[in-house]
Amino acid sequence: MCGITILLFCPVVLSNSVPKWFLSPPNNDAAYLYGSGHGATIEDATNEALNQIASKLSVTVGSTFEKTETVSSHNSIQSYDKNLSNNITTTVEKIKFNNYEIIKNSIEGKDVFVLVSVDKHKFVSEKIQDLQNADRFIKSTYELGAEKSIMEKVALYREITSKIAETYPLLGIIHTLSPAFDVDSYYLKFNKLSAEIKGTSSKLQVYLDYGQDSSELVAVVTKHLNNAAIVVVPTYDPNNKNLVTLNIRSSLKKLELYGAKVVKFNTDFEVKSTSDNTVAVAKIESKGSSAISFNEAYQAAAINLDKKIAERGIWAVLGIEKASR
């Protein structure tokens, strides 16, 4: 099925009587964006028409920002332009159109055809409002982190980073459809804030505390921490305000089932601050099997844990964001 946010149109067999305006919809002009659509129902046809508008818009926004990237004299703005240009096709396709009108429609047998227009002024006004709402959220969330612990700061700041990423397509749309709007000030502001967030996040340090049963799994956890650019320190310092302790405790079960060696781990993760407050807890079950030895089964269980941490995300294990799955 074709959906609003997917621009891969389903192949259809049309009747011989197809409206000319469907085959050649008007070009976008100063006042409106246009798209034509076809479907079994008027809703399906409208969705396809809005997809067509989004497709045209994504190409226009993308090409506009490639030009902006070329002539940009501000390195900070240029870096954001690159991010936007690389992602604009997929992000603009997901935009919502709240103010649209079916200006023509035709039913030919079982086929429904529509021509849809979107009021450009209202559309841009909505996107500017969305941008301003995002900007207020970013500012207030950043201010909340001022007196927070390092873990709380990083959690808040990752929300900000995600919200800034959501503004890219908004800035692209606004810049393309309303060039007079000062998008550069937003780029500069977000770029400065992103640099500050990166600096704060890089201060987070983790000390690993684990028992004998978990010793073989520590390498897996360390790998994910390193991949996330989180510093792992070898010694615990109670005076280090940027330090958290990740306690790793595992219970191990060994079974033999139908000749196979099976190893099961239940691994508990507990994150503690230097004041010994529990910040987050997580539990991951992993298992492995081998027809040869328990040692091989153990290694397979470690690989399984590696996969599960990747699925959940190390930041979720640390309690900084929700699990991806």
Short mmCIF file of C-alpha atoms in Angstrom, two decimals:
data_model
loop_
_atom_site.label_atom_id
_atom_site.label_comp_id
_atom_site.label_asym_id
_atom_site.label_seq_id
_atom_site.Cartn_x
_atom_site.Cartn_y
_atom_site.Cartn_z
CA MET A 1 0.00 0.00 0.00
CA CYS A 2 1.08 3.58 -0.59
CA GLY A 3 1.24 5.86 2.47
CA ILE A 4 1.57 9.58 2.99
CA THR A 5 5.23 9.47 3.96
CA ILE A 6 6.36 6.99 1.30
CA LEU A 7 7.06 8.30 -2.15
CA LEU A 8 7.31 4.95 -3.92
CA PHE A 9 4.03 4.93 -5.79
CA CYS A 10 2.23 1.66 -6.34
CA PRO A 11 1.88 0.61 -9.96
CA VAL A 12 -1.67 1.06 -11.23
CA VAL A 13 -3.61 0.34 -14.39
CA LEU A 14 -5.62 3.45 -15.26
CA SER A 15 -8.74 3.65 -17.33
CA ASN A 16 -8.52 5.21 -20.79
CA SER A 17 -10.27 8.36 -19.58
CA VAL A 18 -7.66 10.21 -17.51
CA PRO A 19 -8.17 13.94 -16.81
CA LYS A 20 -5.60 16.17 -18.50
CA TRP A 21 -5.05 18.10 -15.26
CA PHE A 22 -4.02 14.83 -13.60
CA LEU A 23 -1.32 14.14 -16.19
CA SER A 24 -0.11 17.76 -16.20
CA PRO A 25 -0.81 19.42 -12.84
CA PRO A 26 0.01 23.14 -12.53
CA ASN A 27 3.51 24.17 -11.55
CA ASN A 28 3.97 25.58 -8.08
CA ASP A 29 3.51 29.34 -8.08
CA ALA A 30 3.86 32.25 -5.65
CA ALA A 31 0.65 31.36 -3.82
CA TYR A 32 0.18 27.58 -4.02
CA LEU A 33 1.87 24.19 -4.18
CA TYR A 34 0.12 21.65 -6.44
CA GLY A 35 -0.05 17.88 -6.70
CA SER A 36 -2.24 15.32 -8.46
CA GLY A 37 -3.14 11.91 -7.14
CA HIS A 38 -4.95 8.72 -8.02
CA GLY A 39 -6.44 5.96 -5.91
CA ALA A 40 -9.36 3.66 -5.21
CA THR A 41 -10.81 6.27 -2.83
CA ILE A 42 -10.64 10.03 -2.57
CA GLU A 43 -8.53 9.63 0.58
CA ASP A 44 -5.98 7.44 -1.22
CA ALA A 45 -5.87 9.87 -4.14
CA THR A 46 -5.39 12.84 -1.79
CA ASN A 47 -2.57 11.08 0.05
CA GLU A 48 -0.81 10.43 -3.24
CA ALA A 49 -1.25 14.06 -4.29
CA LEU A 50 0.27 15.29 -1.04
CA ASN A 51 3.12 12.82 -1.50
CA GLN A 52 3.74 14.33 -4.91
CA ILE A 53 3.89 17.82 -3.41
CA ALA A 54 6.35 16.59 -0.76
CA SER A 55 8.46 14.96 -3.47
CA LYS A 56 8.67 18.18 -5.49
CA LEU A 57 9.43 20.13 -2.35
CA SER A 58 12.21 17.79 -1.23
CA VAL A 59 13.96 18.17 -4.59
CA THR A 60 13.59 21.96 -4.49
CA VAL A 61 14.77 22.27 -0.90
CA GLY A 62 17.68 19.91 -1.50
CA SER A 63 18.91 21.72 -4.61
CA THR A 64 18.50 25.10 -2.94
CA PHE A 65 20.66 24.08 -0.02
CA GLU A 66 23.31 22.53 -2.22
CA LYS A 67 23.68 25.99 -3.77
CA THR A 68 23.66 27.62 -0.35
CA GLU A 69 26.32 25.18 0.80
CA THR A 70 28.51 26.16 -2.13
CA VAL A 71 28.34 29.90 -1.57
CA SER A 72 28.16 29.90 2.22
CA SER A 73 30.83 32.02 3.88
CA HIS A 74 30.13 30.78 7.39
CA ASN A 75 31.70 27.46 8.30
CA SER A 76 29.13 26.82 11.02
CA ILE A 77 26.24 27.42 8.66
CA GLN A 78 27.93 25.33 5.99
CA SER A 79 28.20 22.33 8.31
CA TYR A 80 24.49 22.45 9.02
CA ASP A 81 23.72 22.83 5.33
CA LYS A 82 25.60 19.61 4.63
CA ASN A 83 23.62 17.76 7.25
CA LEU A 84 20.40 19.13 5.83
CA SER A 85 21.33 18.38 2.21
CA ASN A 86 22.21 14.79 3.08
CA ASN A 87 18.93 14.13 4.87
CA ILE A 88 16.46 16.44 3.17
CA THR A 89 14.88 13.85 0.87
CA THR A 90 13.80 11.53 3.67
CA THR A 91 12.89 14.23 6.19
CA VAL A 92 10.83 16.50 3.94
CA GLU A 93 8.82 13.51 2.76
CA LYS A 94 7.44 13.20 6.31
CA ILE A 95 6.05 16.74 6.53
CA LYS A 96 2.41 17.28 7.38
CA PHE A 97 0.04 19.36 5.29
CA ASN A 98 -2.76 20.76 7.42
CA ASN A 99 -4.09 23.35 4.99
CA TYR A 100 -4.84 21.81 1.62
CA GLU A 101 -7.78 21.90 -0.76
CA ILE A 102 -9.07 19.49 -3.38
CA ILE A 103 -9.62 21.86 -6.28
CA LYS A 104 -10.54 19.24 -8.89
CA ASN A 105 -11.71 15.66 -8.74
CA SER A 106 -12.98 13.09 -11.15
CA ILE A 107 -14.27 9.52 -10.89
CA GLU A 108 -13.59 7.38 -13.93
CA GLY A 109 -14.97 3.88 -13.36
CA LYS A 110 -13.20 2.60 -10.24
CA ASP A 111 -10.49 5.26 -10.45
CA VAL A 112 -10.55 8.45 -8.38
CA PHE A 113 -8.43 11.42 -9.52
CA VAL A 114 -7.79 14.60 -7.54
CA LEU A 115 -5.86 17.84 -7.93
CA VAL A 116 -4.77 19.29 -4.59
CA SER A 117 -3.44 22.74 -3.72
CA VAL A 118 -1.62 23.83 -0.56
CA ASP A 119 -1.71 27.47 0.49
CA LYS A 120 1.98 28.39 0.52
CA HIS A 121 1.63 31.33 2.95
CA LYS A 122 -0.29 29.27 5.52
CA PHE A 123 2.08 26.34 5.06
CA VAL A 124 5.18 28.47 5.68
CA SER A 125 3.53 30.17 8.65
CA GLU A 126 2.90 26.76 10.22
CA LYS A 127 6.50 25.71 9.68
CA ILE A 128 7.80 28.96 11.20
CA GLN A 129 5.57 28.32 14.22
CA ASP A 130 6.93 24.76 14.47
CA LEU A 131 10.48 26.14 14.33
CA GLN A 132 9.79 28.72 17.03
CA ASN A 133 8.20 26.06 19.25
CA ALA A 134 11.27 23.86 18.79
CA ASP A 135 13.54 26.80 19.56
CA ARG A 136 11.70 27.52 22.83
CA PHE A 137 11.93 23.84 23.81
CA ILE A 138 15.67 23.80 23.07
CA LYS A 139 16.29 26.95 25.11
CA SER A 140 14.22 25.92 28.14
CA THR A 141 15.63 22.37 28.19
CA TYR A 142 19.19 23.67 28.03
CA GLU A 143 18.51 26.03 30.94
CA LEU A 144 17.11 23.12 32.97
CA GLY A 145 20.49 21.40 32.82
CA ALA A 146 22.39 24.23 34.52
CA GLU A 147 22.26 22.77 38.04
CA LYS A 148 21.86 19.10 37.11
CA SER A 149 24.27 16.22 37.59
CA ILE A 150 26.39 15.12 34.65
CA MET A 151 24.03 12.21 33.89
CA GLU A 152 20.96 14.43 33.97
CA LYS A 153 22.69 17.02 31.80
CA VAL A 154 23.69 14.49 29.18
CA ALA A 155 20.15 13.08 29.11
CA LEU A 156 18.65 16.53 28.63
CA TYR A 157 21.24 17.51 26.07
CA ARG A 158 20.62 14.42 23.95
CA GLU A 159 16.97 15.52 23.78
CA ILE A 160 18.17 18.90 22.55
CA THR A 161 20.42 17.33 19.92
CA SER A 162 17.47 15.30 18.64
CA LYS A 163 15.24 18.38 18.54
CA ILE A 164 17.89 20.41 16.67
CA ALA A 165 18.04 17.64 14.05
CA GLU A 166 14.26 17.96 13.62
CA THR A 167 14.66 21.64 12.74
CA TYR A 168 16.79 20.92 9.65
CA PRO A 169 13.89 20.22 7.28
CA LEU A 170 11.91 23.13 8.79
CA LEU A 171 14.77 25.52 8.12
CA GLY A 172 15.15 24.12 4.62
CA ILE A 173 11.46 24.53 3.79
CA ILE A 174 11.30 28.04 5.24
CA HIS A 175 14.46 29.14 3.45
CA THR A 176 13.19 27.80 0.14
CA LEU A 177 9.65 29.16 0.32
CA SER A 178 10.35 32.34 2.29
CA PRO A 179 13.95 33.48 1.56
CA ALA A 180 13.50 36.70 3.56
CA PHE A 181 13.21 34.76 6.81
CA ASP A 182 16.47 34.85 8.79
CA VAL A 183 17.37 31.15 8.97
CA ASP A 184 21.09 31.98 9.37
CA SER A 185 20.55 33.19 12.94
CA TYR A 186 19.05 29.81 13.84
CA TYR A 187 21.93 27.92 12.23
CA LEU A 188 24.48 29.97 14.15
CA LYS A 189 22.61 29.60 17.44
CA PHE A 190 22.12 25.84 17.06
CA ASN A 191 25.71 25.33 15.94
CA LYS A 192 27.06 27.13 19.02
CA LEU A 193 24.74 25.20 21.30
CA SER A 194 25.67 21.87 19.69
CA ALA A 195 29.35 22.61 20.31
CA GLU A 196 28.64 23.33 23.99
CA ILE A 197 26.58 20.16 24.32
CA LYS A 198 29.32 18.09 22.72
CA GLY A 199 31.83 19.54 25.17
CA THR A 200 29.65 18.73 28.18
CA SER A 201 28.79 15.23 26.98
CA SER A 202 32.46 14.43 26.45
CA LYS A 203 33.08 15.00 30.17
CA LEU A 204 30.99 11.98 31.18
CA GLN A 205 33.19 9.20 32.58
CA VAL A 206 32.28 5.65 33.56
CA TYR A 207 33.94 3.37 36.07
CA LEU A 208 33.12 -0.32 35.64
CA ASP A 209 32.50 -2.38 38.77
CA TYR A 210 31.90 -6.07 38.09
CA GLY A 211 32.04 -9.49 39.68
CA GLN A 212 33.90 -12.60 38.59
CA ASP A 213 30.87 -13.99 36.75
CA SER A 214 30.74 -10.85 34.60
CA SER A 215 34.45 -10.48 33.83
CA GLU A 216 34.21 -12.03 30.37
CA LEU A 217 31.32 -9.71 29.44
CA VAL A 218 33.09 -6.48 30.35
CA ALA A 219 34.88 -6.31 26.99
CA VAL A 220 31.49 -6.24 25.26
CA VAL A 221 30.23 -3.37 27.44
CA THR A 222 33.51 -1.46 27.08
CA LYS A 223 33.28 -1.71 23.30
CA HIS A 224 29.85 -0.07 23.26
CA LEU A 225 30.97 2.66 25.65
CA ASN A 226 33.97 3.39 23.45
CA ASN A 227 31.83 3.44 20.32
CA ALA A 228 29.62 6.06 22.00
CA ALA A 229 32.73 8.12 22.84
CA ILE A 230 32.14 7.61 26.58
CA VAL A 231 35.36 7.62 28.60
CA VAL A 232 35.99 4.49 30.70
CA VAL A 233 38.32 5.19 33.64
CA PRO A 234 40.40 2.52 35.41
CA THR A 235 40.03 3.89 38.94
CA TYR A 236 37.17 5.24 41.03
CA ASP A 237 37.40 8.83 42.29
CA PRO A 238 34.59 9.88 44.66
CA ASN A 239 35.44 13.54 44.09
CA ASN A 240 34.98 13.35 40.32
CA LYS A 241 31.60 14.99 39.64
CA ASN A 242 31.64 13.77 36.05
CA LEU A 243 31.96 10.13 37.07
CA VAL A 244 29.31 7.44 37.29
CA THR A 245 29.76 3.81 38.27
CA LEU A 246 28.32 1.06 36.10
CA ASN A 247 27.85 -2.03 38.25
CA ILE A 248 27.65 -5.24 36.22
CA ARG A 249 26.43 -8.41 37.91
CA SER A 250 25.58 -11.66 36.11
CA SER A 251 24.02 -14.92 37.10
CA LEU A 252 25.14 -17.88 35.02
CA LYS A 253 23.32 -21.08 34.18
CA LYS A 254 24.82 -24.04 32.33
CA LEU A 255 22.60 -26.67 30.73
CA GLU A 256 22.98 -29.66 28.46
CA LEU A 257 20.05 -30.12 26.10
CA TYR A 258 20.02 -32.91 23.53
CA GLY A 259 23.82 -32.98 23.47
CA ALA A 260 24.22 -29.21 23.14
CA LYS A 261 26.01 -27.08 25.73
CA VAL A 262 23.86 -24.06 26.65
CA VAL A 263 24.90 -21.01 28.66
CA LYS A 264 22.40 -18.41 29.92
CA PHE A 265 23.29 -15.06 31.46
CA ASN A 266 21.01 -12.70 33.33
CA THR A 267 23.04 -9.50 33.52
CA ASP A 268 22.01 -6.63 35.77
CA PHE A 269 23.31 -3.14 35.06
CA GLU A 270 23.10 -0.47 37.77
CA VAL A 271 24.32 3.09 37.24
CA LYS A 272 25.30 5.02 40.37
CA SER A 273 26.42 8.58 40.96
CA THR A 274 29.40 9.46 43.17
CA SER A 275 26.89 10.17 45.96
CA ASP A 276 25.90 6.47 45.68
CA ASN A 277 22.45 7.25 44.31
CA THR A 278 21.08 4.76 41.79
CA VAL A 279 20.54 6.62 38.53
CA ALA A 280 19.34 3.77 36.32
CA VAL A 281 18.93 0.00 36.20
CA ALA A 282 18.67 -2.41 33.29
CA LYS A 283 18.54 -6.17 32.84
CA ILE A 284 19.56 -8.09 29.74
CA GLU A 285 19.24 -11.83 29.22
CA SER A 286 21.67 -13.44 26.79
CA LYS A 287 22.36 -17.01 25.86
CA GLY A 288 24.56 -19.12 23.64
CA SER A 289 24.95 -22.75 22.70
CA SER A 290 27.59 -25.04 21.29
CA ALA A 291 27.82 -28.65 20.24
CA ILE A 292 31.46 -28.68 21.33
CA SER A 293 32.04 -27.02 24.70
CA PHE A 294 30.70 -24.69 27.36
CA ASN A 295 33.55 -22.31 26.56
CA GLU A 296 32.21 -21.92 23.03
CA ALA A 297 28.68 -21.51 24.41
CA TYR A 298 30.00 -18.82 26.75
CA GLN A 299 31.51 -16.96 23.81
CA ALA A 300 28.24 -17.27 21.89
CA ALA A 301 26.40 -15.78 24.88
CA ALA A 302 28.80 -12.83 24.86
CA ILE A 303 28.08 -12.28 21.17
CA ASN A 304 24.36 -12.43 21.94
CA LEU A 305 24.82 -9.78 24.66
CA ASP A 306 26.71 -7.62 22.19
CA LYS A 307 23.77 -7.80 19.79
CA LYS A 308 21.22 -7.00 22.49
CA ILE A 309 23.13 -3.98 23.77
CA ALA A 310 23.37 -2.75 20.17
CA GLU A 311 19.61 -3.16 19.76
CA ARG A 312 18.81 -1.40 23.02
CA GLY A 313 21.55 1.20 22.77
CA ILE A 314 24.25 1.83 25.37
CA TRP A 315 22.67 5.18 26.23
CA ALA A 316 19.48 3.32 27.18
CA VAL A 317 21.47 0.89 29.33
CA LEU A 318 22.90 3.92 31.12
CA GLY A 319 19.37 5.28 31.60
CA ILE A 320 19.97 8.37 29.49
CA GLU A 321 17.40 7.63 26.83
CA LYS A 322 14.63 5.16 26.07
CA ALA A 323 15.55 1.85 24.54
CA SER A 324 15.32 1.80 20.75
CA ARG A 325 13.55 -1.55 20.93
#
